[in-house]
Amino acid sequence: MSEAESTPVEEPASEETESPEATPEVEQSTPIVSGLALEHGEGRYRLTLPPDLDWIDLWPQLQLYLVGQEHLWSETLPVDCACGQRLLDQSQLQQLAEALSEHQLRLDKIITERRQTAIAAATLGYSVQQGVLPPLLAKETDPDPEPTTNPLYLKTTLRSGMEIHHDASVIIVGDVNAGASIIAAGDIIVWGRLRGIAHAGAKGHLGARIMTLEMAATQLRIADLLARTPDPPNPPYPEVAYATDQGIQIAPAYTWGRALAVSKAP
Amino acid sequence: MGRTIVITSGKGGVGKTTASANIGVALAKLGRSVVLIDADFGLRNLDLLLGLENRVVYTAIDVLTGQCRLDQALVRDKRLNKLVLLPAAQSRNKDAITPEQMRQLASALSKHYDYVLIDCPAGIEAGFRNAIAPAQEALVVTTPEIAAVRDADRVIGLLEAYRIRNNHLILNRLRPAMVAANDMMSVEDVQEILSIPLIGIVPEDEKVIVSTNKGEPLVLAESPSLAGQAFMNIARRLEGEKVEFLDLEAVSGGLFSRIRRLFGAKG
Ligand SMILES: Nc1ncnc2c1ncn2[C@@H]1O[C@H](COP(=O)(O)OP(=O)(O)OP(=O)(O)O)[C@@H](O)[C@H]1O
Ligand SMILES: [Mg+2]
């Protein structure tokens, strides 16, 4: 670690700072849309499916989402699935139930605004609630919703083509490979190697940080700042990227607390 | 119930069909019954590689549309009675078949064969989803190039999303001399990115092209070339045998001097 200690506290991150428009286009991707949510309330879970995604595209995302969450409960819990306007046939409902059961979740109730979905669900023996229903959490009916403050915790490798959008902080336990990207309104923490694109504070929050065990990102963004990372230290050590007046800076994790204190000093 | 394995890659032209044909024949040589499904609808060429083109009468589509029975569509290999091919239709487009239909075909076949191997088309669209639908495991083929590895990574992510989690890597067209000269990604470089277990390293081998043209898979040769041996070893590893990687495939430090000798012999 002596090698690491000799590294300056602040290291200019950007070899060149470009405008966001000049960045390479992200290839066709598999985004995790914010509309997908699994929320806890009164001894059960509610799974909300985003309305605007084809099943074929939704399916891999749901899997990814569930895989990342599987450690969060130990006993089997019932799940209400809020499908909204989405049409689901019997085989899709079965797939859904199967996927949930792999994660100790039991599909119990289908909440739908579509008659056909309700019939399919009833045929399979699920309880059905038709129409728009009282939300589990008050914010769901908020006409001008505050971004959710729940961080997204995923225990998985984000592979090329996967894209995560989340209205709060994102924590990945695993690697983020080149070609993957994370766009978070809050912080981004990668307990693994960060090789893809990370955009923290995506809604303009300059105080957002990107923290990772190995900072080898293709591109870092905080709010509207942009940087390309220099080659990661070898051997790698944890680093933190944060915004300053001079743009994005990267500091070793263990000195970053001090760096922050200094930069905040009057 | 036989094992249903899809051979896939994302990027095109990295050696899926070559691997399917050779691994299929190798497994048959080991005494296993094997059915190869060509899932590259519209662009079939597994029959060509196997030298069975002139024996194709019916295709998977004919089975699904009720034009023939499943067993009528299976093309038998005259050299190996343990191997059959279910050819893909050349004319129909990829939308002519659904994942559910692929599942039906594969599950019917897996009742009678030890291995159902599915040669997947390139890409991640409908044809890919059809090909992976029935699979419990996958062999992911890549070459040591950034673009191919990136696509392989993508495909592994999708496989996992479709709950195919028993996945192995085949690294094809490795050129040890280039790796030694730092001009090509090494086995470790690729593995470090993809982080799935390796089941085979196949060297670049011009015999592959000769064998393709003759319709005679490498593993059928009396004394198979290095690539042929590598495919044979993959089959044995699938069978659960612990097989050392070929010298060329060794990942150790002493590797490159030995490899240079091998290649040096060719001039
Ligand atoms: N180990 C190898 N050494 C030399 N040539 C090879 C090797 N493996 C494959 N090739 C050549 O690469 C070309 C593509 O191989 P193949 O058709 O098996 O790829 P594929 O992944 O099935 O392609 P597609 O995506 O079009 O289906 C062929 O010409 C083949 O002969
Ligand atoms: Mg092919």
Coordinates of C-alpha atoms and ligand atoms in Angstrom, one line a residue:
Chain A
M1 CA 0.0 0.0 0.0
S2 CA 3.0 2.3 0.2
E3 CA 2.8 2.9 -3.5
A4 CA -0.8 4.0 -3.1
E5 CA 0.1 6.3 -0.2
S6 CA 2.5 8.2 -2.4
T7 CA -0.2 9.2 -4.9
P8 CA -1.4 12.8 -4.6
V9 CA -4.6 13.3 -2.8
E10 CA -6.2 14.9 -5.7
E11 CA -5.5 13.8 -9.2
P12 CA -7.0 15.7 -12.1
A13 CA -9.3 13.2 -13.7
S14 CA -9.9 14.5 -17.1
E15 CA -7.3 14.4 -19.7
E16 CA -9.6 16.5 -21.7
T17 CA -13.1 17.7 -20.8
E18 CA -15.6 17.4 -23.6
S19 CA -19.1 18.5 -24.0
P20 CA -21.6 15.7 -23.3
E21 CA -22.6 15.8 -27.0
A22 CA -19.2 14.7 -28.1
T23 CA -19.4 11.5 -26.2
P24 CA -19.7 8.2 -28.1
E25 CA -23.1 6.8 -28.5
V26 CA -24.0 4.1 -26.1
E27 CA -25.0 1.0 -28.1
Q28 CA -28.4 -0.4 -28.1
S29 CA -28.9 -1.3 -24.5
T30 CA -31.0 -3.1 -21.9
P31 CA -32.0 -0.4 -19.5
I32 CA -33.5 -1.0 -16.1
V33 CA -36.3 1.5 -16.2
S34 CA -37.2 3.4 -13.1
G35 CA -40.8 2.1 -13.5
L36 CA -39.7 -1.3 -12.3
A37 CA -40.0 -1.4 -8.5
L38 CA -40.2 -3.9 -5.7
E39 CA -41.4 -2.3 -2.6
H40 CA -42.1 -3.6 0.9
G41 CA -45.2 -2.8 2.8
E42 CA -47.2 -4.6 5.6
G43 CA -45.6 -8.1 5.3
R44 CA -45.9 -8.3 1.5
Y45 CA -44.2 -6.9 -1.5
R46 CA -45.5 -5.0 -4.3
L47 CA -43.9 -5.4 -7.7
T48 CA -44.7 -2.6 -10.2
L49 CA -44.1 -3.3 -13.8
P50 CA -43.4 -0.4 -16.1
P51 CA -46.2 0.2 -18.5
D52 CA -44.2 1.0 -21.7
L53 CA -41.9 -2.0 -22.2
D54 CA -42.5 -5.1 -24.3
W55 CA -42.5 -8.3 -22.3
I56 CA -39.5 -9.5 -24.3
D57 CA -37.5 -6.4 -23.1
L58 CA -39.0 -6.3 -19.6
W59 CA -38.1 -9.9 -18.9
P60 CA -34.3 -9.7 -18.8
Q61 CA -34.5 -6.5 -16.7
L62 CA -36.8 -8.1 -14.2
Q63 CA -34.4 -11.0 -13.9
L64 CA -31.5 -8.7 -13.4
Y65 CA -33.5 -6.7 -10.9
L66 CA -34.5 -9.8 -8.9
V67 CA -31.0 -11.3 -9.0
G68 CA -29.6 -8.2 -7.5
Q69 CA -32.1 -8.2 -4.6
E70 CA -32.2 -11.8 -3.6
H71 CA -30.4 -11.4 -0.3
L72 CA -32.9 -8.9 1.1
W73 CA -35.3 -11.4 2.6
S74 CA -35.1 -14.9 3.9
E75 CA -38.7 -16.2 4.2
T76 CA -41.1 -16.5 1.4
L77 CA -43.2 -13.4 1.1
P78 CA -46.3 -12.8 -1.0
V79 CA -46.1 -10.4 -3.8
D80 CA -48.8 -8.2 -5.3
C81 CA -48.0 -7.4 -8.9
A82 CA -49.2 -4.1 -10.2
C83 CA -49.5 -4.5 -13.9
G84 CA -51.5 -1.4 -14.8
Q85 CA -52.5 -1.3 -18.4
R86 CA -50.1 -4.1 -19.3
L87 CA -51.6 -7.2 -21.0
L88 CA -50.3 -10.4 -19.5
D89 CA -51.3 -13.8 -20.7
Q90 CA -51.2 -17.1 -18.7
S91 CA -47.8 -18.1 -19.8
Q92 CA -46.3 -14.7 -18.9
L93 CA -47.9 -14.9 -15.5
Q94 CA -46.5 -18.3 -15.0
Q95 CA -43.0 -17.1 -16.0
L96 CA -43.4 -14.2 -13.6
A97 CA -44.4 -16.5 -10.8
E98 CA -41.6 -18.9 -11.5
A99 CA -39.1 -16.0 -11.6
L100 CA -40.3 -14.7 -8.3
S101 CA -40.3 -18.1 -6.6
E102 CA -36.6 -18.4 -7.4
H103 CA -36.2 -15.5 -5.1
Q104 CA -38.4 -16.6 -2.3
L105 CA -41.3 -14.5 -3.5
R106 CA -44.7 -15.9 -4.1
L107 CA -46.9 -14.3 -6.7
D108 CA -50.2 -13.8 -4.8
K109 CA -52.2 -11.0 -6.3
I110 CA -52.5 -9.4 -9.7
I111 CA -53.6 -5.8 -9.8
T112 CA -54.6 -4.9 -13.3
E113 CA -56.6 -2.4 -15.2
R114 CA -57.1 -4.9 -18.1
R115 CA -59.9 -7.4 -18.1
Q116 CA -58.0 -10.0 -20.1
T117 CA -55.1 -10.0 -17.6
A118 CA -57.6 -10.3 -14.8
I119 CA -59.2 -13.4 -16.4
A120 CA -55.8 -15.0 -17.1
A121 CA -54.8 -14.4 -13.5
A122 CA -58.0 -15.7 -12.1
T123 CA -57.8 -18.8 -14.3
L124 CA -54.4 -19.6 -12.8
G125 CA -55.8 -19.1 -9.3
Y126 CA -54.3 -15.8 -8.3
S127 CA -56.3 -13.3 -6.5
V128 CA -57.1 -10.4 -8.7
Q129 CA -57.8 -6.8 -8.1
Q130 CA -59.1 -4.9 -11.1
G131 CA -58.9 -1.2 -11.6
V132 CA -56.6 1.4 -10.2
L133 CA -55.8 0.6 -6.6
P134 CA -54.8 2.4 -3.5
P135 CA -51.0 2.7 -3.6
L136 CA -48.8 1.0 -1.2
L137 CA -46.8 4.1 -0.8
A138 CA -48.4 7.5 -0.9
K139 CA -45.8 8.9 -3.3
E140 CA -47.3 6.8 -6.1
T141 CA -50.2 9.1 -6.5
D142 CA -48.3 12.2 -6.0
P143 CA -48.9 14.2 -9.2
D144 CA -45.4 15.7 -9.0
P145 CA -43.5 12.8 -7.5
E146 CA -40.3 13.4 -5.6
P147 CA -37.6 11.0 -6.8
T148 CA -37.6 7.9 -4.7
T149 CA -35.0 8.0 -2.0
N150 CA -34.5 4.2 -1.9
P151 CA -31.1 3.3 -3.3
L152 CA -31.0 0.5 -5.8
Y153 CA -28.9 -2.3 -4.5
L154 CA -27.9 -4.9 -7.1
K155 CA -25.7 -7.9 -6.4
T156 CA -24.6 -8.8 -9.9
T157 CA -22.2 -8.2 -12.7
L158 CA -23.4 -5.6 -15.0
R159 CA -22.5 -6.8 -18.4
S160 CA -22.1 -5.0 -21.7
G161 CA -25.4 -3.5 -23.0
M162 CA -27.0 -3.3 -19.6
E163 CA -28.0 0.1 -18.5
I164 CA -29.4 1.2 -15.2
H165 CA -31.4 4.3 -14.6
H166 CA -32.4 5.1 -11.1
D167 CA -33.7 8.2 -9.3
A168 CA -31.5 7.7 -6.3
S169 CA -28.2 6.2 -5.4
V170 CA -27.1 2.9 -7.0
I171 CA -25.0 0.3 -5.3
I172 CA -23.5 -2.5 -7.4
V173 CA -21.9 -5.4 -5.7
G174 CA -20.0 -6.9 -8.6
D175 CA -18.2 -5.6 -11.7
V176 CA -19.5 -3.1 -14.1
N177 CA -18.1 -4.2 -17.5
A178 CA -17.2 -2.0 -20.4
G179 CA -20.4 -1.3 -22.4
A180 CA -22.6 -1.2 -19.3
S181 CA -23.8 2.1 -17.9
I182 CA -25.3 3.4 -14.7
I183 CA -27.2 6.7 -14.6
A184 CA -28.2 7.6 -11.0
A185 CA -29.7 10.7 -9.5
G186 CA -27.6 10.1 -6.4
D187 CA -24.2 8.4 -5.7
I188 CA -22.8 5.4 -7.5
I189 CA -21.0 2.8 -5.5
V190 CA -19.4 -0.1 -7.3
W191 CA -18.0 -2.8 -5.0
G192 CA -16.0 -4.3 -7.9
R193 CA -14.4 -2.9 -11.0
L194 CA -16.0 0.0 -12.8
R195 CA -15.2 -0.2 -16.5
G196 CA -18.4 1.1 -18.1
I197 CA -20.0 4.5 -17.9
A198 CA -21.1 6.0 -14.6
H199 CA -23.2 9.1 -14.3
A200 CA -23.9 10.2 -10.8
G201 CA -26.0 13.2 -9.8
A202 CA -27.7 12.8 -13.2
K203 CA -30.4 15.3 -12.3
G204 CA -27.8 18.0 -11.6
H205 CA -26.6 17.1 -8.1
L206 CA -22.9 18.2 -8.0
G207 CA -22.5 16.6 -4.6
A208 CA -22.9 13.1 -6.0
R209 CA -19.9 10.8 -5.9
I210 CA -18.7 7.7 -7.7
M211 CA -16.9 5.2 -5.5
T212 CA -15.4 2.0 -6.7
L213 CA -12.7 -0.6 -5.9
E214 CA -11.1 -0.1 -9.3
M215 CA -11.8 3.1 -11.2
A216 CA -11.4 2.1 -14.8
A217 CA -14.5 3.7 -16.2
T218 CA -14.9 4.4 -19.9
Q219 CA -16.4 7.7 -18.8
L220 CA -17.3 9.4 -15.6
R221 CA -20.0 12.0 -15.2
I222 CA -21.2 14.0 -12.2
A223 CA -24.1 16.3 -12.9
D224 CA -23.1 17.9 -16.2
L225 CA -19.3 17.4 -15.7
L226 CA -17.6 14.8 -17.7
A227 CA -14.3 13.1 -17.5
R228 CA -12.4 10.1 -18.9
T229 CA -10.5 8.2 -16.3
P230 CA -6.8 7.9 -16.5
D231 CA -5.5 4.3 -16.3
P232 CA -6.4 2.9 -12.9
P233 CA -3.6 2.5 -10.4
N234 CA -1.7 -0.7 -10.6
P235 CA -2.3 -2.6 -8.3
P236 CA -5.7 -1.1 -8.0
Y237 CA -7.0 0.5 -4.8
P238 CA -10.4 2.1 -4.1
E239 CA -11.0 5.5 -5.4
V240 CA -13.7 8.2 -5.2
A241 CA -14.6 10.6 -8.0
Y242 CA -16.2 13.9 -7.0
A243 CA -16.9 17.3 -8.5
T244 CA -14.9 20.4 -7.8
D245 CA -14.6 23.8 -9.4
Q246 CA -11.9 22.4 -11.6
G247 CA -14.0 19.5 -12.8
I248 CA -14.1 15.9 -11.7
Q249 CA -11.3 14.8 -9.4
I250 CA -10.3 11.4 -8.3
A251 CA -8.8 10.6 -4.9
P252 CA -7.8 7.4 -3.2
A253 CA -10.7 6.3 -1.0
Y254 CA -8.7 6.4 2.2
T255 CA -7.6 10.0 1.8
W256 CA -10.8 11.2 0.3
G257 CA -12.4 12.0 3.6
R258 CA -9.6 14.4 4.3
A259 CA -9.7 15.8 0.8
L260 CA -13.3 16.5 1.3
A261 CA -12.7 18.2 4.6
V262 CA -10.0 20.4 3.0
S263 CA -12.1 21.3 0.0
K264 CA -15.0 22.3 2.3
A265 CA -12.9 24.4 4.6
P266 CA -13.7 28.1 4.4
Chain B
M1 CA -33.5 -36.6 -20.8
G2 CA -30.6 -35.4 -22.8
R3 CA -28.7 -32.1 -22.2
T4 CA -29.8 -29.2 -24.3
I5 CA -26.9 -26.9 -25.0
V6 CA -26.9 -23.7 -27.2
I7 CA -23.7 -22.6 -29.0
T8 CA -23.9 -18.8 -29.2
S9 CA -21.7 -15.7 -29.4
G10 CA -23.4 -12.4 -30.2
K11 CA -20.9 -11.4 -32.8
G12 CA -21.1 -13.2 -36.2
G13 CA -18.4 -15.3 -37.8
V14 CA -16.5 -16.2 -34.6
G15 CA -16.9 -20.0 -35.1
K16 CA -20.3 -21.1 -33.7
T17 CA -21.2 -23.3 -36.5
T18 CA -17.6 -24.8 -36.7
A19 CA -17.8 -25.5 -33.0
S20 CA -21.3 -27.0 -33.2
A21 CA -20.3 -29.4 -35.9
N22 CA -17.0 -30.4 -34.4
I23 CA -18.3 -30.8 -30.8
G24 CA -21.4 -32.7 -32.1
V25 CA -19.2 -35.1 -34.1
A26 CA -16.7 -35.5 -31.2
L27 CA -19.5 -36.4 -28.8
A28 CA -20.8 -38.9 -31.3
K29 CA -17.3 -40.4 -31.5
L30 CA -17.3 -40.7 -27.8
G31 CA -20.4 -42.9 -28.1
R32 CA -23.1 -40.4 -27.3
S33 CA -26.2 -39.8 -29.3
V34 CA -26.3 -36.3 -30.6
V35 CA -28.8 -34.2 -32.5
L36 CA -27.6 -30.9 -33.9
I37 CA -30.3 -28.3 -34.4
D38 CA -29.5 -25.6 -37.0
A39 CA -31.3 -22.6 -35.5
D40 CA -29.8 -20.1 -38.0
F41 CA -33.0 -19.9 -40.1
G42 CA -32.5 -18.3 -43.4
L43 CA -28.7 -18.8 -43.4
R44 CA -28.3 -22.5 -42.7
N45 CA -24.8 -23.9 -43.2
L46 CA -24.4 -26.5 -40.5
D47 CA -25.4 -29.1 -43.1
L48 CA -22.6 -27.9 -45.3
L49 CA -20.0 -28.1 -42.6
L50 CA -21.1 -31.6 -41.8
G51 CA -21.2 -32.6 -45.5
L52 CA -24.8 -33.4 -45.3
E53 CA -26.2 -30.8 -47.6
N54 CA -27.3 -33.2 -50.3
R55 CA -29.3 -35.3 -47.8
V56 CA -31.5 -32.6 -46.5
V57 CA -35.1 -33.2 -47.5
Y58 CA -37.3 -31.6 -44.8
T59 CA -36.5 -28.9 -42.3
A60 CA -37.6 -27.8 -38.9
I61 CA -40.3 -25.6 -40.4
D62 CA -41.8 -28.6 -42.3
V63 CA -42.0 -30.4 -38.9
L64 CA -43.7 -27.4 -37.3
T65 CA -46.2 -26.9 -40.1
G66 CA -47.0 -30.6 -40.1
Q67 CA -45.5 -31.3 -43.5
C68 CA -43.5 -34.2 -42.1
R69 CA -42.8 -36.0 -38.8
L70 CA -39.9 -35.0 -36.7
D71 CA -38.0 -38.2 -37.3
Q72 CA -38.4 -37.7 -41.1
A73 CA -36.7 -34.4 -41.0
L74 CA -33.6 -35.7 -39.1
V75 CA -30.7 -36.2 -41.4
R76 CA -28.5 -39.1 -40.4
D77 CA -24.7 -38.9 -40.7
K78 CA -23.4 -41.8 -42.8
R79 CA -20.0 -41.7 -41.0
L80 CA -21.4 -41.8 -37.5
N81 CA -24.7 -43.4 -36.7
K82 CA -25.0 -41.6 -33.4
L83 CA -25.3 -38.2 -35.0
V84 CA -28.3 -36.5 -36.7
L85 CA -29.0 -33.0 -37.9
L86 CA -32.3 -31.1 -37.8
P87 CA -31.8 -28.6 -40.7
A88 CA -33.0 -25.1 -40.7
A89 CA -35.2 -23.8 -43.6
Q90 CA -33.2 -21.6 -45.9
S91 CA -36.0 -19.7 -47.4
R92 CA -38.3 -18.9 -44.5
N93 CA -37.5 -15.8 -42.5
K94 CA -36.5 -15.9 -38.8
D95 CA -40.0 -14.9 -37.7
A96 CA -41.4 -18.2 -39.0
I97 CA -40.7 -19.9 -35.7
T98 CA -41.3 -19.0 -32.0
P99 CA -39.4 -19.7 -28.8
E100 CA -42.3 -22.0 -27.8
Q101 CA -41.9 -24.1 -30.9
M102 CA -38.2 -24.3 -30.4
R103 CA -38.9 -25.6 -26.9
Q104 CA -41.3 -28.2 -28.3
L105 CA -38.8 -29.5 -30.9
A106 CA -35.9 -29.6 -28.4
S107 CA -37.9 -31.3 -25.7
A108 CA -39.2 -34.0 -28.1
L109 CA -35.6 -34.6 -29.2
S110 CA -34.0 -34.6 -25.8
K111 CA -36.1 -37.7 -24.9
H112 CA -34.2 -39.7 -27.5
Y113 CA -30.7 -38.1 -27.6
D114 CA -28.0 -37.6 -25.0
Y115 CA -27.2 -34.2 -26.4
V116 CA -29.3 -31.6 -28.2
L117 CA -26.9 -29.0 -29.5
I118 CA -28.3 -25.8 -31.0
D119 CA -26.3 -23.7 -33.4
C120 CA -27.4 -20.1 -32.7
P121 CA -27.5 -17.3 -35.3
A122 CA -25.4 -14.2 -34.7
G123 CA -27.0 -11.2 -33.0
I124 CA -29.4 -10.9 -30.0
E125 CA -32.7 -10.6 -31.8
A126 CA -35.5 -13.0 -32.4
G127 CA -33.3 -15.8 -33.8
F128 CA -31.1 -15.7 -30.8
R129 CA -34.1 -15.8 -28.4
N130 CA -35.5 -18.8 -30.3
A131 CA -32.2 -20.6 -30.2
I132 CA -31.7 -20.1 -26.5
A133 CA -35.3 -20.8 -25.4
P134 CA -34.9 -24.5 -24.9
A135 CA -31.3 -24.5 -23.6
Q136 CA -30.3 -25.4 -20.1
E137 CA -26.6 -24.6 -20.8
A138 CA -24.6 -22.5 -23.2
L139 CA -21.3 -22.6 -24.8
V140 CA -20.3 -19.0 -25.5
V141 CA -17.8 -18.7 -28.4
T142 CA -15.6 -15.7 -28.8
T143 CA -12.4 -14.8 -30.5
P144 CA -9.7 -12.8 -28.7
E145 CA -10.9 -9.4 -30.1
I146 CA -12.4 -6.6 -28.2
A147 CA -15.6 -6.4 -30.2
A148 CA -16.2 -10.2 -30.0
V149 CA -15.5 -10.2 -26.3
R150 CA -17.8 -7.3 -25.7
D151 CA -20.6 -9.1 -27.6
A152 CA -19.9 -12.3 -25.7
D153 CA -20.3 -10.3 -22.4
R154 CA -23.6 -9.0 -23.6
V155 CA -24.8 -12.5 -24.5
I156 CA -23.8 -13.9 -21.2
G157 CA -25.8 -11.2 -19.5
L158 CA -28.8 -12.1 -21.6
L159 CA -28.4 -15.8 -21.0
E160 CA -28.3 -15.2 -17.3
A161 CA -31.4 -13.0 -17.7
Y162 CA -33.1 -15.9 -19.4
R163 CA -32.0 -18.1 -16.5
I164 CA -29.4 -20.1 -18.4
R165 CA -26.6 -20.0 -15.9
N166 CA -24.5 -23.0 -16.7
N167 CA -22.3 -21.3 -19.2
H168 CA -18.9 -22.1 -20.5
L169 CA -16.5 -20.2 -22.7
I170 CA -14.8 -21.3 -25.9
L171 CA -12.0 -19.1 -27.0
N172 CA -11.5 -19.6 -30.7
R173 CA -8.9 -18.6 -33.2
L174 CA -6.2 -17.9 -30.6
R175 CA -2.8 -17.2 -32.1
P176 CA -0.3 -17.7 -29.4
A177 CA 2.5 -16.0 -31.3
M178 CA 0.5 -12.9 -31.5
V179 CA -0.4 -13.1 -27.8
A180 CA 3.3 -13.5 -27.0
A181 CA 4.0 -10.3 -29.1
N182 CA 1.3 -8.5 -27.1
D183 CA -0.7 -8.1 -30.3
M184 CA -3.7 -10.2 -29.2
M185 CA -5.7 -10.5 -26.0
S186 CA -4.5 -13.5 -24.0
V187 CA -6.7 -16.2 -22.5
E188 CA -6.4 -14.5 -19.1
D189 CA -7.4 -11.1 -20.6
V190 CA -10.6 -12.6 -22.0
Q191 CA -11.4 -14.7 -19.0
E192 CA -10.9 -11.7 -16.7
I193 CA -13.6 -9.8 -18.5
L194 CA -16.1 -12.6 -19.0
S195 CA -15.6 -14.4 -15.8
I196 CA -17.3 -17.7 -16.8
P197 CA -15.4 -21.0 -16.7
L198 CA -13.3 -21.9 -19.8
I199 CA -14.1 -25.2 -21.5
G200 CA -11.8 -24.9 -24.5
I201 CA -9.2 -22.9 -26.4
V202 CA -9.1 -23.5 -30.1
P203 CA -6.1 -22.2 -32.0
E204 CA -6.3 -20.5 -35.4
D205 CA -5.9 -23.4 -37.8
E206 CA -6.1 -23.3 -41.5
K207 CA -7.3 -26.9 -41.5
V208 CA -10.6 -25.5 -40.3
I209 CA -11.1 -23.9 -43.8
V210 CA -10.1 -27.1 -45.6
S211 CA -12.5 -29.1 -43.5
T212 CA -15.3 -26.7 -44.0
N213 CA -14.9 -26.9 -47.7
K214 CA -14.7 -30.7 -47.7
G215 CA -17.7 -31.0 -45.3
E216 CA -15.6 -33.1 -43.1
P217 CA -15.4 -31.9 -39.5
L218 CA -11.8 -31.7 -38.1
V219 CA -12.4 -34.2 -35.3
L220 CA -13.1 -37.0 -37.9
A221 CA -9.5 -36.9 -39.2
E222 CA -7.3 -39.9 -38.4
S223 CA -4.8 -37.7 -36.6
P224 CA -6.7 -34.5 -35.9
S225 CA -4.9 -31.1 -36.1
L226 CA -4.5 -28.9 -33.0
A227 CA -7.9 -27.3 -33.5
G228 CA -9.4 -30.8 -34.0
Q229 CA -7.8 -32.0 -30.7
A230 CA -9.1 -28.9 -29.0
F231 CA -12.7 -29.6 -30.1
M232 CA -12.3 -33.2 -29.1
N233 CA -11.1 -32.1 -25.7
I234 CA -14.1 -29.8 -25.3
A235 CA -16.4 -32.8 -25.9
R236 CA -14.6 -34.8 -23.3
R237 CA -14.8 -31.9 -20.8
L238 CA -18.6 -31.8 -21.5
E239 CA -18.6 -35.4 -20.6
G240 CA -17.2 -34.5 -17.2
E241 CA -13.6 -35.7 -17.9
K242 CA -10.8 -33.7 -16.5
V243 CA -8.7 -33.0 -19.6
E244 CA -5.6 -31.0 -19.4
F245 CA -5.6 -28.0 -21.8
L246 CA -3.3 -28.6 -24.8
D247 CA 0.2 -27.3 -24.5
L248 CA -0.9 -24.5 -26.7
E249 CA -3.7 -23.9 -24.4
A250 CA -1.6 -23.8 -21.2
V251 CA -2.0 -20.6 -19.4
S252 CA 1.2 -20.8 -17.6
G253 CA 4.3 -18.7 -18.0
G254 CA 6.3 -21.4 -19.8
L255 CA 3.7 -21.4 -22.5
F256 CA 5.1 -19.1 -25.1
S257 CA 8.5 -20.6 -25.7
R258 CA 6.8 -24.0 -26.3
I259 CA 4.3 -22.4 -28.6
R260 CA 7.0 -20.6 -30.6
R261 CA 8.6 -23.9 -31.2
L262 CA 5.3 -25.3 -32.5
F263 CA 4.7 -22.4 -34.8
G264 CA 8.4 -22.2 -35.7
A265 CA 8.2 -25.6 -37.2
K266 CA 5.8 -24.3 -39.8
G267 CA 8.3 -21.7 -40.8
Ligands
LIG1 N1 -10.1 -22.0 -35.3 C1 -10.2 -21.5 -36.6 N2 -9.2 -21.3 -37.4 C2 -9.3 -20.8 -38.6 N3 -10.5 -20.4 -39.1 C3 -11.6 -20.6 -38.4 C4 -11.5 -21.1 -37.1 N4 -12.8 -21.1 -36.5 C5 -13.6 -20.6 -37.5 N5 -12.9 -20.3 -38.6 C6 -13.5 -19.7 -39.9 O1 -14.2 -18.6 -39.6 C7 -15.4 -18.5 -40.4 C8 -16.6 -18.4 -39.6 O2 -16.9 -19.6 -38.9 P1 -18.3 -20.1 -38.5 O3 -19.2 -20.1 -39.7 O4 -18.2 -21.3 -37.7 O5 -18.8 -18.9 -37.6 P2 -20.2 -18.6 -37.0 O6 -20.0 -18.0 -35.7 O7 -21.1 -19.8 -37.1 O8 -20.7 -17.5 -38.1 P3 -22.2 -16.9 -38.2 O9 -22.3 -15.9 -37.1 O10 -22.2 -16.3 -39.6 O11 -23.2 -18.1 -38.1 C9 -15.4 -19.8 -41.3 O12 -14.8 -19.4 -42.5 C10 -14.4 -20.7 -40.5 O13 -13.8 -21.5 -41.4
MG2 MG -23.0 -20.0 -38.0

